[in-house]
mmCIF file of C-alpha atoms in Angstrom:
data_model
loop_
_atom_site.group_PDB
_atom_site.id
_atom_site.type_symbol
_atom_site.label_atom_id
_atom_site.label_comp_id
_atom_site.label_asym_id
_atom_site.label_seq_id
_atom_site.Cartn_x
_atom_site.Cartn_y
_atom_site.Cartn_z
ATOM 1 C CA GLN Z 1 121.024 31.708 101.051
ATOM 2 C CA VAL Z 2 121.065 31.849 104.501
ATOM 3 C CA ILE Z 3 122.352 29.448 107.230
ATOM 4 C CA THR Z 4 121.274 28.446 110.188
ATOM 5 C CA ALA Z 5 122.610 26.557 113.405
ATOM 6 C CA GLY Z 6 120.376 24.893 116.214
ATOM 7 C CA PHE Z 7 119.768 22.959 119.548
ATOM 8 C CA ASP Z 8 120.014 19.904 116.873
ATOM 9 C CA LYS Z 9 124.123 20.726 116.880
ATOM 10 C CA LYS Z 10 123.383 20.979 113.542
ATOM 11 C CA ILE Z 11 124.210 23.756 111.030
ATOM 12 C CA ILE Z 12 122.487 23.904 107.935
ATOM 13 C CA ALA Z 13 122.634 25.615 104.708
ATOM 14 C CA TRP Z 14 118.536 27.533 103.140
ATOM 15 C CA ASP Z 15 116.685 28.418 99.881
ATOM 16 C CA ILE Z 16 115.592 32.216 100.512
ATOM 17 C CA PHE Z 17 112.438 30.381 98.189
ATOM 18 C CA GLY Z 18 112.155 26.931 99.607
ATOM 19 C CA ALA Z 19 111.245 25.101 102.705
ATOM 20 C CA LYS Z 20 113.593 22.598 102.472
ATOM 21 C CA PRO Z 21 117.363 22.576 103.439
ATOM 22 C CA LEU Z 22 119.509 22.529 100.615
ATOM 23 C CA VAL Z 23 122.648 20.141 101.662
ATOM 24 C CA TYR Z 24 123.685 19.821 105.732
ATOM 25 C CA LEU Z 25 126.543 21.177 106.323
ATOM 26 C CA ARG Z 26 127.394 19.373 108.982
ATOM 27 C CA ASN Z 27 126.242 17.946 113.025
ATOM 28 C CA LEU Z 28 128.531 18.896 115.737
ATOM 29 C CA ASP Z 29 129.864 17.160 118.871
ATOM 30 C CA ALA Z 30 128.216 20.393 120.773
ATOM 31 C CA GLU Z 31 125.470 23.288 120.203
ATOM 32 C CA VAL Z 32 126.924 26.471 117.983
ATOM 33 C CA GLU Z 33 126.523 28.967 120.011
ATOM 34 C CA SER Z 34 127.343 32.047 117.745
ATOM 35 C CA MET Z 35 128.518 32.257 114.247
ATOM 36 C CA SER Z 36 129.911 34.341 111.170
ATOM 37 C CA LEU Z 37 130.223 35.393 107.464
ATOM 38 C CA SER Z 38 133.182 36.367 105.362
ATOM 39 C CA GLY Z 39 133.520 35.844 102.440
ATOM 40 C CA TYR Z 40 133.430 31.652 101.681
ATOM 41 C CA GLU Z 41 134.882 31.401 105.347
ATOM 42 C CA LEU Z 42 131.925 30.267 107.563
ATOM 43 C CA ILE Z 43 133.085 30.420 111.816
ATOM 44 C CA ILE Z 44 131.244 29.012 114.537
ATOM 45 C CA ALA Z 45 131.952 28.649 118.240
ATOM 46 C CA VAL Z 46 131.300 25.158 119.289
ATOM 47 C CA GLY Z 47 131.731 24.209 123.697
ATOM 48 C CA SER Z 48 135.314 26.574 123.837
ATOM 49 C CA SER Z 49 136.501 26.135 120.409
ATOM 50 C CA VAL Z 50 136.632 27.907 117.246
ATOM 51 C CA ASP Z 51 135.924 25.301 114.252
ATOM 52 C CA ILE Z 52 135.701 27.139 110.701
ATOM 53 C CA TYR Z 53 134.726 25.960 107.679
ATOM 54 C CA ASP Z 54 135.352 27.053 103.571
ATOM 55 C CA LEU Z 55 131.645 27.176 102.142
ATOM 56 C CA ARG Z 56 132.526 25.993 99.045
ATOM 57 C CA ASN Z 57 133.652 22.326 100.303
ATOM 58 C CA SER Z 58 132.143 22.218 103.824
ATOM 59 C CA ASP Z 59 132.784 18.309 103.993
ATOM 60 C CA LYS Z 60 135.181 18.666 106.336
ATOM 61 C CA CYS Z 61 137.200 22.028 108.810
ATOM 62 C CA VAL Z 62 139.570 23.858 107.538
ATOM 63 C CA GLN Z 63 141.103 25.334 111.819
ATOM 64 C CA SER Z 64 139.606 23.936 114.245
ATOM 65 C CA ASN Z 65 141.414 26.232 117.098
ATOM 66 C CA LYS Z 66 140.776 25.291 120.933
ATOM 67 C CA PHE Z 67 140.095 28.713 123.704
ATOM 68 C CA CYS Z 68 141.783 28.884 126.476
ATOM 69 C CA MET Z 69 141.372 26.336 130.144
ATOM 70 C CA ASP Z 70 138.179 25.407 128.893
ATOM 71 C CA VAL Z 71 136.856 29.127 128.995
ATOM 72 C CA PRO Z 72 132.875 28.534 127.336
ATOM 73 C CA ILE Z 73 132.990 31.514 123.845
ATOM 74 C CA ARG Z 74 129.762 33.446 123.942
ATOM 75 C CA CYS Z 75 130.300 35.081 121.047
ATOM 76 C CA VAL Z 76 132.697 35.211 117.590
ATOM 77 C CA SER Z 77 133.010 37.261 115.187
ATOM 78 C CA SER Z 78 134.722 37.805 111.722
ATOM 79 C CA ILE Z 79 136.735 40.868 110.555
ATOM 80 C CA PRO Z 80 135.596 42.413 107.478
ATOM 81 C CA TYR Z 81 138.936 43.744 106.261
ATOM 82 C CA LEU Z 82 141.344 40.940 107.447
ATOM 83 C CA LYS Z 83 141.607 37.537 107.694
ATOM 84 C CA GLY Z 84 140.392 36.936 111.390
ATOM 85 C CA TYR Z 85 138.024 36.735 114.225
ATOM 86 C CA ALA Z 86 137.567 37.748 118.021
ATOM 87 C CA VAL Z 87 136.037 35.825 119.891
ATOM 88 C CA GLY Z 88 134.324 37.139 123.475
ATOM 89 C CA SER Z 89 134.127 34.168 126.404
ATOM 90 C CA VAL Z 90 131.052 34.516 129.679
ATOM 91 C CA ASP Z 91 134.689 35.449 132.184
ATOM 92 C CA GLY Z 92 135.434 38.649 130.067
ATOM 93 C CA ARG Z 93 137.637 37.677 127.929
ATOM 94 C CA VAL Z 94 138.376 38.378 124.264
ATOM 95 C CA LYS Z 95 141.155 36.841 122.226
ATOM 96 C CA LEU Z 96 141.793 38.261 119.012
ATOM 97 C CA GLU Z 97 143.332 35.535 115.593
ATOM 98 C CA ILE Z 98 144.266 37.959 112.985
ATOM 99 C CA SER Z 99 146.189 36.625 110.029
ATOM 100 C CA TYR Z 100 148.128 38.931 107.456
ATOM 101 C CA PRO Z 101 148.168 37.004 103.902
ATOM 102 C CA SER Z 102 150.671 39.265 102.022
ATOM 103 C CA SER Z 103 153.744 39.285 106.019
ATOM 104 C CA SER Z 104 153.950 36.991 108.511
ATOM 105 C CA ASN Z 105 153.537 39.575 111.337
ATOM 106 C CA ASN Z 106 151.031 37.367 112.365
ATOM 107 C CA ILE Z 107 148.503 38.614 115.723
ATOM 108 C CA GLY Z 108 147.324 36.202 118.236
ATOM 109 C CA TYR Z 109 146.244 37.797 121.661
ATOM 110 C CA MET Z 110 144.185 37.661 124.775
ATOM 111 C CA PHE Z 111 143.092 40.322 127.037
ATOM 112 C CA ARG Z 112 140.143 40.743 129.632
ATOM 113 C CA CYS Z 113 137.971 42.888 128.130
ATOM 114 C CA HIS Z 114 135.375 43.984 131.625
ATOM 115 C CA PRO Z 115 136.218 44.169 134.933
ATOM 116 C CA ARG Z 116 134.247 45.182 137.203
ATOM 117 C CA SER Z 117 135.124 46.390 140.161
ATOM 118 C CA ARG Z 118 132.531 44.910 143.499
ATOM 119 C CA ASP Z 119 133.048 45.373 146.968
ATOM 120 C CA GLY Z 120 137.115 45.585 146.151
ATOM 121 C CA ARG Z 121 137.023 43.152 143.889
ATOM 122 C CA ASN Z 122 136.772 42.990 140.092
ATOM 123 C CA HIS Z 123 133.972 40.893 139.106
ATOM 124 C CA LEU Z 124 134.931 39.609 135.422
ATOM 125 C CA VAL Z 125 131.608 40.146 133.306
ATOM 126 C CA PRO Z 126 130.674 37.976 129.748
ATOM 127 C CA VAL Z 127 130.932 39.206 126.692
ATOM 128 C CA ASN Z 128 128.097 38.748 124.918
ATOM 129 C CA ASP Z 129 129.116 40.383 121.509
ATOM 130 C CA ILE Z 130 131.554 42.248 119.318
ATOM 131 C CA ALA Z 131 131.764 44.004 116.642
ATOM 132 C CA PHE Z 132 134.197 45.020 114.153
ATOM 133 C CA ASN Z 133 134.307 49.034 112.076
ATOM 134 C CA PRO Z 134 134.044 48.493 108.314
ATOM 135 C CA PHE Z 135 136.031 51.110 107.563
ATOM 136 C CA ILE Z 136 138.384 51.782 110.313
ATOM 137 C CA SER Z 137 141.207 49.128 110.520
ATOM 138 C CA GLY Z 138 141.550 47.826 114.157
ATOM 139 C CA ALA Z 139 138.211 48.968 114.964
ATOM 140 C CA PHE Z 140 136.541 47.452 117.084
ATOM 141 C CA VAL Z 141 133.266 46.830 120.207
ATOM 142 C CA THR Z 142 132.857 44.568 122.307
ATOM 143 C CA GLY Z 143 128.954 43.883 124.379
ATOM 144 C CA ASP Z 144 129.245 43.721 128.231
ATOM 145 C CA ASN Z 145 126.661 41.742 130.407
ATOM 146 C CA VAL Z 146 125.447 44.599 131.699
ATOM 147 C CA GLY Z 147 125.226 47.316 129.623
ATOM 148 C CA TYR Z 148 128.380 48.561 128.590
ATOM 149 C CA VAL Z 149 130.013 49.293 125.859
ATOM 150 C CA THR Z 150 133.197 49.857 125.306
ATOM 151 C CA ALA Z 151 135.580 50.552 121.716
ATOM 152 C CA TRP Z 152 138.854 48.904 120.785
ATOM 153 C CA ASP Z 153 142.294 48.872 118.472
ATOM 154 C CA ALA Z 154 143.270 46.295 117.582
ATOM 155 C CA LYS Z 155 146.470 47.405 116.288
ATOM 156 C CA SER Z 156 147.412 49.245 119.599
ATOM 157 C CA ARG Z 157 146.118 46.814 122.015
ATOM 158 C CA ARG Z 158 144.048 50.006 124.031
ATOM 159 C CA ARG Z 159 139.850 50.383 124.942
ATOM 160 C CA LEU Z 160 139.679 53.683 123.388
ATOM 161 C CA PHE Z 161 136.489 54.319 125.294
ATOM 162 C CA GLU Z 162 133.589 53.276 126.482
ATOM 163 C CA LEU Z 163 129.738 54.429 126.066
ATOM 164 C CA PRO Z 164 127.858 55.160 128.818
ATOM 165 C CA ASP Z 165 125.966 52.309 130.194
ATOM 166 C CA CYS Z 166 122.697 51.062 129.374
ATOM 167 C CA ALA Z 167 119.645 50.163 131.469
ATOM 168 C CA ASN Z 168 119.625 46.099 130.427
ATOM 169 C CA SER Z 169 123.042 44.122 128.690
ATOM 170 C CA ILE Z 170 124.402 44.274 125.723
ATOM 171 C CA ALA Z 171 122.053 41.007 124.224
ATOM 172 C CA SER Z 172 124.640 42.699 120.364
ATOM 173 C CA LEU Z 173 125.955 45.060 118.153
ATOM 174 C CA THR Z 174 126.709 46.312 114.997
ATOM 175 C CA TYR Z 175 127.634 49.108 111.967
ATOM 176 C CA ASN Z 176 126.206 50.270 109.556
ATOM 177 C CA ASN Z 177 127.110 49.671 106.140
ATOM 178 C CA GLU Z 178 129.412 53.380 105.939
ATOM 179 C CA GLY Z 179 130.651 52.530 110.056
ATOM 180 C CA GLN Z 180 129.429 55.659 112.470
ATOM 181 C CA ILE Z 181 126.296 54.591 112.960
ATOM 182 C CA LEU Z 182 126.331 51.600 116.269
#
């Protein structure tokens, strides 16, 4: 099964062997900027909000969270080993929402991710993608619009390191299955 979202503001589940859609999951009010899948949860970024759908019952949104100050979202990424997600915005912010089922110690915080100095002033750069390491709990990387990839630790809320900048913007990030190659 393949799930698509397009400029027609629809989310559609497709049978990979057939030419017709299995089901129209949803007609939305706005275009989908990004989406991520974690188990049965489909996490989508629409405008400046994040909507979560349970694919077993996709008739309605299970949870909807508004991003701060109506800033458009550029990317959303589910966390592979926890219930939660991260959001990257066009103004260089990242927001993490992590729920721990065994405790009430949920994490939810936001930070400016890729500020760059230009003529002595901070220049905010959009966060294009976020990827979580599948084996190192809390470790994730962000890629920005001017070619930087930065590694972060969600638990300590600190930057770990920054890779040498690329000549172009970072459009997409992913780890291999073992989490050793980015």
